[in-house]
PDB file of C-alpha atoms in Angstrom:
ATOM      1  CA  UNK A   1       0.000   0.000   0.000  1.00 47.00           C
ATOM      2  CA  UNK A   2       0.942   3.451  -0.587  1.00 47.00           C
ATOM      3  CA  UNK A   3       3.773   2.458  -2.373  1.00 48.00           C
ATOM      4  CA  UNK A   4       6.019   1.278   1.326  1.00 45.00           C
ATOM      5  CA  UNK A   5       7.452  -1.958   1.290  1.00 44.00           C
ATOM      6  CA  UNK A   6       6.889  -4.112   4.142  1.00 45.00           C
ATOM      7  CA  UNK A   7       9.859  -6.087   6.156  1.00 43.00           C
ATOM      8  CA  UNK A   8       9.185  -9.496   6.390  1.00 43.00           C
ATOM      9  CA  UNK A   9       9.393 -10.900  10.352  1.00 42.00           C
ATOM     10  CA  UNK A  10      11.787 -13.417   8.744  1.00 41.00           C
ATOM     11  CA  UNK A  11      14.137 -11.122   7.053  1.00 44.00           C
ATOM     12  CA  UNK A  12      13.979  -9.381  10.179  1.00 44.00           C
ATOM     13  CA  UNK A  13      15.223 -12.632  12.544  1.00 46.00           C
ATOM     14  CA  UNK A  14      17.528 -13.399   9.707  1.00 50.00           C
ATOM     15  CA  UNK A  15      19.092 -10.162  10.197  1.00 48.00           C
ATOM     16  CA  UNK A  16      19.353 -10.766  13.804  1.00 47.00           C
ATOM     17  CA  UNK A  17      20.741 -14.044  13.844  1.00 48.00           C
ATOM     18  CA  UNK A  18      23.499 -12.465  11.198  1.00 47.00           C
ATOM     19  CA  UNK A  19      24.445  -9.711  14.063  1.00 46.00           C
ATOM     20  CA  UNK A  20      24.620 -12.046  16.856  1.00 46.00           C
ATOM     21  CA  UNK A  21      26.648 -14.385  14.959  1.00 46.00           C
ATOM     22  CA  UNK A  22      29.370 -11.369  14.178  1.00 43.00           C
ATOM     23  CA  UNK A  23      29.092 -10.049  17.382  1.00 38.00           C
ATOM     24  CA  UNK A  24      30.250 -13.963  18.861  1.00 40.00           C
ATOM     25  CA  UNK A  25      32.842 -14.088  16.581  1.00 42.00           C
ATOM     26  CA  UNK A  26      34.607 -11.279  18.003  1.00 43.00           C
ATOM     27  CA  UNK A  27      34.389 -12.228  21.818  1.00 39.00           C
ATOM     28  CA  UNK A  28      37.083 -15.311  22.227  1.00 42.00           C
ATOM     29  CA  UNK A  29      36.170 -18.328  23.325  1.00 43.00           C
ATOM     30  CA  UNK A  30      37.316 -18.030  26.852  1.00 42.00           C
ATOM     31  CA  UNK A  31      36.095 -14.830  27.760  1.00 43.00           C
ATOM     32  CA  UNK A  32      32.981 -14.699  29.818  1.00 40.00           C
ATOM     33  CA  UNK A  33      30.642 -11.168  29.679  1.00 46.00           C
ATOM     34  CA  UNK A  34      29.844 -10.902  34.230  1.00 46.00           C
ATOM     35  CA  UNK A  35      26.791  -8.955  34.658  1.00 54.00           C
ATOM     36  CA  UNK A  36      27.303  -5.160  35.541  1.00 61.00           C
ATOM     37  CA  UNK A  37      27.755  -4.701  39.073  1.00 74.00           C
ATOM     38  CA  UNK A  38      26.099  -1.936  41.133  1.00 91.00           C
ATOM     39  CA  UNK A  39      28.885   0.535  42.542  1.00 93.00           C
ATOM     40  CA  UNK A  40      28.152   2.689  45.718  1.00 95.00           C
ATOM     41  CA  UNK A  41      30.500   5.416  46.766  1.00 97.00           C
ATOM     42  CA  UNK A  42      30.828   5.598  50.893  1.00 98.00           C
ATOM     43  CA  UNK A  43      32.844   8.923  51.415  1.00 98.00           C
ATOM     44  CA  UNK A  44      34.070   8.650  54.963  1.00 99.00           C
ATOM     45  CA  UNK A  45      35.961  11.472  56.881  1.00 98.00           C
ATOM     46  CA  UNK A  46      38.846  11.037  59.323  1.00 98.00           C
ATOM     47  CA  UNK A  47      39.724  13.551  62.060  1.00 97.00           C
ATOM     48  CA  UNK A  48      41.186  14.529  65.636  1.00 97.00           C
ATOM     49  CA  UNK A  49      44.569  15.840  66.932  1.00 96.00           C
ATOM     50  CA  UNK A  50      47.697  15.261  64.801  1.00 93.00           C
ATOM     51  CA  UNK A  51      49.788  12.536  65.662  1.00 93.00           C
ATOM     52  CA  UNK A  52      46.901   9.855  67.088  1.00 96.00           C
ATOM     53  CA  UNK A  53      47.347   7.662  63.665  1.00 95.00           C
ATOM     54  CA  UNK A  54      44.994   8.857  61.110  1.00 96.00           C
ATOM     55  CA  UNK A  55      46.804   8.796  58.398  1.00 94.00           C
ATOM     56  CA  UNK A  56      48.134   5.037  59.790  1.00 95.00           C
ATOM     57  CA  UNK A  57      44.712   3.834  59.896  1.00 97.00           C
ATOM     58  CA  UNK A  58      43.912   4.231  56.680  1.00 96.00           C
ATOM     59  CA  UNK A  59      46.980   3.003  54.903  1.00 95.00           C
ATOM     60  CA  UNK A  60      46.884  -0.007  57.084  1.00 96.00           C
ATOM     61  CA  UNK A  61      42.715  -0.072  55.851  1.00 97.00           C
ATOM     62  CA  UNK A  62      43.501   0.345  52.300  1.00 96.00           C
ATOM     63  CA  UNK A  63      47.542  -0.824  51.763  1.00 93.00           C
ATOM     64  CA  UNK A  64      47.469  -3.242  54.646  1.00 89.00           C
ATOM     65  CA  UNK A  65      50.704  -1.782  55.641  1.00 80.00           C
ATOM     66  CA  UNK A  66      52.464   0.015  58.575  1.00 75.00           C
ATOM     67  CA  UNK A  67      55.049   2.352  59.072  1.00 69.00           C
ATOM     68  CA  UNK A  68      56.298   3.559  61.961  1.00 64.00           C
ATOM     69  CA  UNK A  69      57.577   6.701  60.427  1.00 61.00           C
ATOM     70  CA  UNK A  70      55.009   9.549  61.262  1.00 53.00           C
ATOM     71  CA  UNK A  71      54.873  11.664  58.014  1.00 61.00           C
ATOM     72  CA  UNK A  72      52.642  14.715  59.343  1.00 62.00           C
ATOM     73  CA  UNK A  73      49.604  15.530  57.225  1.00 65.00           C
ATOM     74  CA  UNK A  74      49.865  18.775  55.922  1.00 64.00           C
ATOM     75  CA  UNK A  75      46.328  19.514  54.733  1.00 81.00           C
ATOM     76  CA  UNK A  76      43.841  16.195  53.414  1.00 91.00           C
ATOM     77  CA  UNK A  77      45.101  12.999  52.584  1.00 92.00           C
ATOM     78  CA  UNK A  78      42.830  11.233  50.263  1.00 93.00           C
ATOM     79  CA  UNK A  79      42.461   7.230  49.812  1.00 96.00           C
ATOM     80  CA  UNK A  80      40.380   4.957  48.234  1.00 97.00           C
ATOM     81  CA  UNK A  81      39.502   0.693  48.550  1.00 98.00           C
ATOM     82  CA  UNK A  82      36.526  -0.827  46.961  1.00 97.00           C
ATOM     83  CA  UNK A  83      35.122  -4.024  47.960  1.00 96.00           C
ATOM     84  CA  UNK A  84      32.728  -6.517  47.162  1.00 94.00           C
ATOM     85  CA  UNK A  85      29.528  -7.594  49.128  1.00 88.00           C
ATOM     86  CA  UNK A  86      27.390  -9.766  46.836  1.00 85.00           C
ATOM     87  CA  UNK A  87      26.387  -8.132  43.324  1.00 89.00           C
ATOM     88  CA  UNK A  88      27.250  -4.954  44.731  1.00 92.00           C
ATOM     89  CA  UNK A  89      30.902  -3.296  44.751  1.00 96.00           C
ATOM     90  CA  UNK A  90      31.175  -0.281  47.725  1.00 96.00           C
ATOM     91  CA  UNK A  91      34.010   1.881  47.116  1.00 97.00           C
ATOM     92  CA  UNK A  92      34.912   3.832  50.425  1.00 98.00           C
ATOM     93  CA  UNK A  93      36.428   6.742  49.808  1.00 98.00           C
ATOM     94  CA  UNK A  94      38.488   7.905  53.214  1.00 98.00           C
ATOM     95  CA  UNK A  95      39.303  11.890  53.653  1.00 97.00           C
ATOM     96  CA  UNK A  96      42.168  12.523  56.322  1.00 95.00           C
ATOM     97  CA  UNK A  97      42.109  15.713  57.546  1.00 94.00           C
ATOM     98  CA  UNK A  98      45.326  17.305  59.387  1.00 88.00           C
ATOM     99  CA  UNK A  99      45.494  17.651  62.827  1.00 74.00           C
ATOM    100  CA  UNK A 100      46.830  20.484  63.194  1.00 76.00           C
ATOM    101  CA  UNK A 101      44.622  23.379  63.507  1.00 74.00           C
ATOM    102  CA  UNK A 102      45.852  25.682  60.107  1.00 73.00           C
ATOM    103  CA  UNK A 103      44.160  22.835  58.803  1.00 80.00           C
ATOM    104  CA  UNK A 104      40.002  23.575  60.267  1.00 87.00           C
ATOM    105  CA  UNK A 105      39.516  26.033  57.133  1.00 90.00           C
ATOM    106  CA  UNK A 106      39.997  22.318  55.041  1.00 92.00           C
ATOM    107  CA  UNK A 107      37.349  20.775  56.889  1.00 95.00           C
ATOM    108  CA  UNK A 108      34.501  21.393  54.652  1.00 95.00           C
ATOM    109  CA  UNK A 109      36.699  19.447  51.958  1.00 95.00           C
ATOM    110  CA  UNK A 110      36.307  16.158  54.591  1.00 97.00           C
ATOM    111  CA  UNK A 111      32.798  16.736  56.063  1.00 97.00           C
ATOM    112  CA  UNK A 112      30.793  17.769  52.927  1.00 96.00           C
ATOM    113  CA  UNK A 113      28.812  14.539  51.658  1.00 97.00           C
ATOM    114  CA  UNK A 114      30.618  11.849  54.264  1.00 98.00           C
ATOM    115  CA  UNK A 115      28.213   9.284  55.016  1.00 98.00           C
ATOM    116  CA  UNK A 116      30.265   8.566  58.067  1.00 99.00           C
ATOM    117  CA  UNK A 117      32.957  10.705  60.073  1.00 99.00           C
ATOM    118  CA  UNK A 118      35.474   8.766  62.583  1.00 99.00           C
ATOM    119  CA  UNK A 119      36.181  11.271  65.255  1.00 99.00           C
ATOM    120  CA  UNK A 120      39.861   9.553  66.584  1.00 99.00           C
ATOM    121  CA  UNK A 121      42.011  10.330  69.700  1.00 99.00           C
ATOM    122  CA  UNK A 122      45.126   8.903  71.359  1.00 99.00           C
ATOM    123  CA  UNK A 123      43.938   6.095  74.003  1.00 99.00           C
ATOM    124  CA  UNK A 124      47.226   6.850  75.489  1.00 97.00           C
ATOM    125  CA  UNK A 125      46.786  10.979  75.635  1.00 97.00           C
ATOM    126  CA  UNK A 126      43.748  12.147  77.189  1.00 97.00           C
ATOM    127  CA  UNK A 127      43.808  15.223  75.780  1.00 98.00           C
ATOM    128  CA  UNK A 128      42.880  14.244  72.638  1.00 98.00           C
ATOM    129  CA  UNK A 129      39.705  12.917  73.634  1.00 98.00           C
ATOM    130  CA  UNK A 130      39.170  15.931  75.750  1.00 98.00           C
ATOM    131  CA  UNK A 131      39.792  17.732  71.922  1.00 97.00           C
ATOM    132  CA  UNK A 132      37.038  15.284  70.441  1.00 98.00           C
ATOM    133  CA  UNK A 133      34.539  18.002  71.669  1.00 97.00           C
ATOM    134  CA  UNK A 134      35.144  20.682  69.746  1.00 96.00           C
ATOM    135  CA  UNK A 135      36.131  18.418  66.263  1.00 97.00           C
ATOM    136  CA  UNK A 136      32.535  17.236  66.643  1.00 98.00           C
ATOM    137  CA  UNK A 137      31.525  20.896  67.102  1.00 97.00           C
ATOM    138  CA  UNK A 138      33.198  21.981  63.881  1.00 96.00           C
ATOM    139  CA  UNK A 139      32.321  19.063  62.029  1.00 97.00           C
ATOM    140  CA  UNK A 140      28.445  19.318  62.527  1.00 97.00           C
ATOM    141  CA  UNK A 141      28.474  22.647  61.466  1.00 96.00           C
ATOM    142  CA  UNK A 142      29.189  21.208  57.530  1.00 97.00           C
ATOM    143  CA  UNK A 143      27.384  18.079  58.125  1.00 98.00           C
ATOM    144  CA  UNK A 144      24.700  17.005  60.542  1.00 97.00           C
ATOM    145  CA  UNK A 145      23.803  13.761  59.181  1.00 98.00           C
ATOM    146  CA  UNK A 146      26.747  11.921  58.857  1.00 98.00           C
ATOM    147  CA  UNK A 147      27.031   8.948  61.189  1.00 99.00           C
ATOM    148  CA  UNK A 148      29.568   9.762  63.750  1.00 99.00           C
ATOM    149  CA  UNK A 149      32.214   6.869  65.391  1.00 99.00           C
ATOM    150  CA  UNK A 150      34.497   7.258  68.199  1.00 99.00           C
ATOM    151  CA  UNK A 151      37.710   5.756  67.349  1.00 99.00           C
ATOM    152  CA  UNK A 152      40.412   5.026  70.149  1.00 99.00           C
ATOM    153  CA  UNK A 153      43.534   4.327  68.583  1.00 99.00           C
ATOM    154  CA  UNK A 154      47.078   2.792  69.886  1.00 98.00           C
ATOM    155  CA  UNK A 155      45.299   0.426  71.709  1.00 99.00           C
ATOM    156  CA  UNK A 156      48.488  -1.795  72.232  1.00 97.00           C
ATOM    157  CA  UNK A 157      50.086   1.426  73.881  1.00 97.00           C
ATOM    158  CA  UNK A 158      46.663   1.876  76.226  1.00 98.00           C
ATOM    159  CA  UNK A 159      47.073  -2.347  77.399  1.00 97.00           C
ATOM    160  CA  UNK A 160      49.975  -1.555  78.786  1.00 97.00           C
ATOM    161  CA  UNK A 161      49.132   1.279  80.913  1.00 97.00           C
ATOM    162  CA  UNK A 162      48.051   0.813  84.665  1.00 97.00           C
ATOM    163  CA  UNK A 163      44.027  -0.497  85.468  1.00 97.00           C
ATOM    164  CA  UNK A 164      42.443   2.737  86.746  1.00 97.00           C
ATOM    165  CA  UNK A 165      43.866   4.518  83.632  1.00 97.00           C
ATOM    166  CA  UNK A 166      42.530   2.831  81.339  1.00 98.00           C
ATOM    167  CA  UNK A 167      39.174   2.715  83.333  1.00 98.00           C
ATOM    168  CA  UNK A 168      39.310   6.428  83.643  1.00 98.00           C
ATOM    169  CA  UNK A 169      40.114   6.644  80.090  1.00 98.00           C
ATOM    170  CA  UNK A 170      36.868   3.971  79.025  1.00 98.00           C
ATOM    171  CA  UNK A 171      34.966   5.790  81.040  1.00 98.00           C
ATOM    172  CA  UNK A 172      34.923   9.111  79.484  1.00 98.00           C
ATOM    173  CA  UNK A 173      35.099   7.396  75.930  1.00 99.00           C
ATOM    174  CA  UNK A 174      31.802   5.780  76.569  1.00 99.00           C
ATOM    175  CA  UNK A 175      30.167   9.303  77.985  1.00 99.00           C
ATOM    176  CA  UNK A 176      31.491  11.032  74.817  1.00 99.00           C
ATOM    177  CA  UNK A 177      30.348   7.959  72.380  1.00 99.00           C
ATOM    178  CA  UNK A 178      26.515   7.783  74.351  1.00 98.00           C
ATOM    179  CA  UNK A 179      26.147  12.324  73.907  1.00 98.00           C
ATOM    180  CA  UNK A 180      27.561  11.768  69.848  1.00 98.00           C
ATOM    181  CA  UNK A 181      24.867   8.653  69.897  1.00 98.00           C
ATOM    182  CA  UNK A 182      28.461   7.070  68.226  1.00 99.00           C
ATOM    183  CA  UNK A 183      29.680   3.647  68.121  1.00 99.00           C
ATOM    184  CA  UNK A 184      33.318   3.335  70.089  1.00 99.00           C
ATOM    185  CA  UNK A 185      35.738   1.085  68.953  1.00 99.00           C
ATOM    186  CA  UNK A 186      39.849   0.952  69.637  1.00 99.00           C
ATOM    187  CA  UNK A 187      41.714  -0.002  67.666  1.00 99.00           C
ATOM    188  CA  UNK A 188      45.518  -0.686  67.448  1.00 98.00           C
ATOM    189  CA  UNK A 189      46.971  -0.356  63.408  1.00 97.00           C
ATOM    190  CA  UNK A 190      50.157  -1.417  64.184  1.00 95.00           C
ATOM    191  CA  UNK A 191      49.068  -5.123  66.059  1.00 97.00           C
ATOM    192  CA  UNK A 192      45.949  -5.257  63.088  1.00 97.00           C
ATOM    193  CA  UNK A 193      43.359  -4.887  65.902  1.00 98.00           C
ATOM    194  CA  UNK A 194      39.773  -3.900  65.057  1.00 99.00           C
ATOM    195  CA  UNK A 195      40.673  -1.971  61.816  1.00 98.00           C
ATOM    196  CA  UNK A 196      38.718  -3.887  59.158  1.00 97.00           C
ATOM    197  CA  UNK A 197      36.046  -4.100  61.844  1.00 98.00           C
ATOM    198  CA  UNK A 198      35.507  -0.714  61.801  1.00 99.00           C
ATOM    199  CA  UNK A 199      34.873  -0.253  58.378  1.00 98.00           C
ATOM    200  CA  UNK A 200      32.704  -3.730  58.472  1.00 97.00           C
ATOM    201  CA  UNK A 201      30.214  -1.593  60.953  1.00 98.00           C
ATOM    202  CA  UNK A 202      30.099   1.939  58.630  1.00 98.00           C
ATOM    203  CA  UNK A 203      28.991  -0.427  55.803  1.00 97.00           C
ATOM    204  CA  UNK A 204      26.308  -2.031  58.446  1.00 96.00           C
ATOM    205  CA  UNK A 205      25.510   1.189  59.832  1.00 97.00           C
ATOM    206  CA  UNK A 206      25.228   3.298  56.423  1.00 96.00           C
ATOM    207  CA  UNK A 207      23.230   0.281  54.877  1.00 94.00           C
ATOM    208  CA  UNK A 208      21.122  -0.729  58.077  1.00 94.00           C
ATOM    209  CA  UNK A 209      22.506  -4.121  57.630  1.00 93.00           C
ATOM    210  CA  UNK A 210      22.277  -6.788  60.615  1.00 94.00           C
ATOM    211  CA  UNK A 211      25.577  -6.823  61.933  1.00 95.00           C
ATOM    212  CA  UNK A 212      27.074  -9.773  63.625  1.00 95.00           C
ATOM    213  CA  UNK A 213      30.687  -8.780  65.003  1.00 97.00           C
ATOM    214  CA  UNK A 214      30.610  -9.674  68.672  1.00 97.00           C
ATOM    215  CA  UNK A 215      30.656  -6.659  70.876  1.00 98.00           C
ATOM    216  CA  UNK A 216      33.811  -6.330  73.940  1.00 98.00           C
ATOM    217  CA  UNK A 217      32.836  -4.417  76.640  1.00 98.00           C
ATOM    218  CA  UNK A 218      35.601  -5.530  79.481  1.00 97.00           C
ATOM    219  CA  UNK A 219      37.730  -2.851  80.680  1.00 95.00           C
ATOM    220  CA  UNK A 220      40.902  -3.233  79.106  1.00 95.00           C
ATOM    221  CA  UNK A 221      39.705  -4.925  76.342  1.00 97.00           C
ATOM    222  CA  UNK A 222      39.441  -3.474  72.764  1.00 98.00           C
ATOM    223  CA  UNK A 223      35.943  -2.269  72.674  1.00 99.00           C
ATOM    224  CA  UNK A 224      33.266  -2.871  70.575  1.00 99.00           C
ATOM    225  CA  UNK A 225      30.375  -1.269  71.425  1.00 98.00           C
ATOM    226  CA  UNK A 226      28.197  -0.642  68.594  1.00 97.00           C
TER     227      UNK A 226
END
């Protein structure tokens, strides 16, 4: 009619079969085609006093190394380590912000779109937790719906200081973690204690997911309260 030729369904699965057949011909044999994955970005910031092992913490997350070198950060350090949970590949990518305090005017840079900001001190200086105050402060005037965690760090330094210490010490910890509504965890980077864990719960805790990492509560222990 009207002159328009008409494609025959035939001609048209001919054609189709043709395609697929030159399309196989260039894949080899051995390669298989993996459905897409999804990827989800978790942007996590890092900060507290210079010198508690910020910087450490994340090489030792993402390199799985340690050096007992300090290198100061001078501004942001910026890392990333993508991993796999089912069909789904999260990339975290960890913003380490300088301790020192030239450094606040770089904290938007950290805090703007984290889903999760560690707030760390020295287990074996109290006056970096004392300092975790006012980096909370700061921090939740760029970004009030991140989920906060209270990271103690140099745990193996903290084990080997006297009882009522480190009560003192877990005791203050765990008023600052219950005000933030934070989970606290210590950690140690150079003895490899709780530092995947960590990252195990910001995945749980940015995802809702169950979590099943037992929880340590003992004094002197490294805690897990989450």
């Amino acid at each position: 009619m009207n002159g328009t030729p008409e494609t025959s369904s035939s001609q048209t699965h001919n054609e189709q079969q043709s395609q697929q057949q030159q399309y196989q011909q260039q894949i080899p044999g051995n390669l298989t085609i993996a459905p897409r994955k999804n990827n989800v970005v978790i942007k996590v910031g890092m900060m507290g006093d210079s010198q508690i092992g910020k910087t450490s913490l994340m090489v030792k997350y993402v390199e799985g190394s340690f050096d007992e070198d300090y290198i100061q950060t001078l501004g942001v350090n910026f890392m990333e380590k993508t991993i796999a949970i089912r069909s789904t590949e999260i990339t975290f990518s960890i913003w380490d912000l300088g301790g020192q305090r030239e450094f606040i005017n770089m904290l938007p840079l950290v805090c703007n779109d984290a889903i999760a900001i560690l707030f760390m001190f020295d287990l074996s200086r109290k006056s970096t937790l004392n300092s975790v105050k006012e980096w909370y402060r700061q921090a939740r005037g760029f970004n009030k719906t991140a989920i906060p965690f209270l990271i103690g760090t140099k745990y193996d330094y903290f084990a080997a200081s006297p009882y009522e210490e480190q009560e003192e010490i877990t005791k203050q910890a765990r008023r600052f973690a219950k005000a933030m509504r934070a989970p606290l965890i210590f950690c140690s980077t150079s003895h490899s204690i709780n530092v995947q864990k960590i990252f195990k719960i910001v995945v749980s805790k940015a995802f809702d997911l169950r979590c099943t990492i037992p929880r340590i509560e003992e004094t002197g222990a490294p805690i897990l309260e989450y």
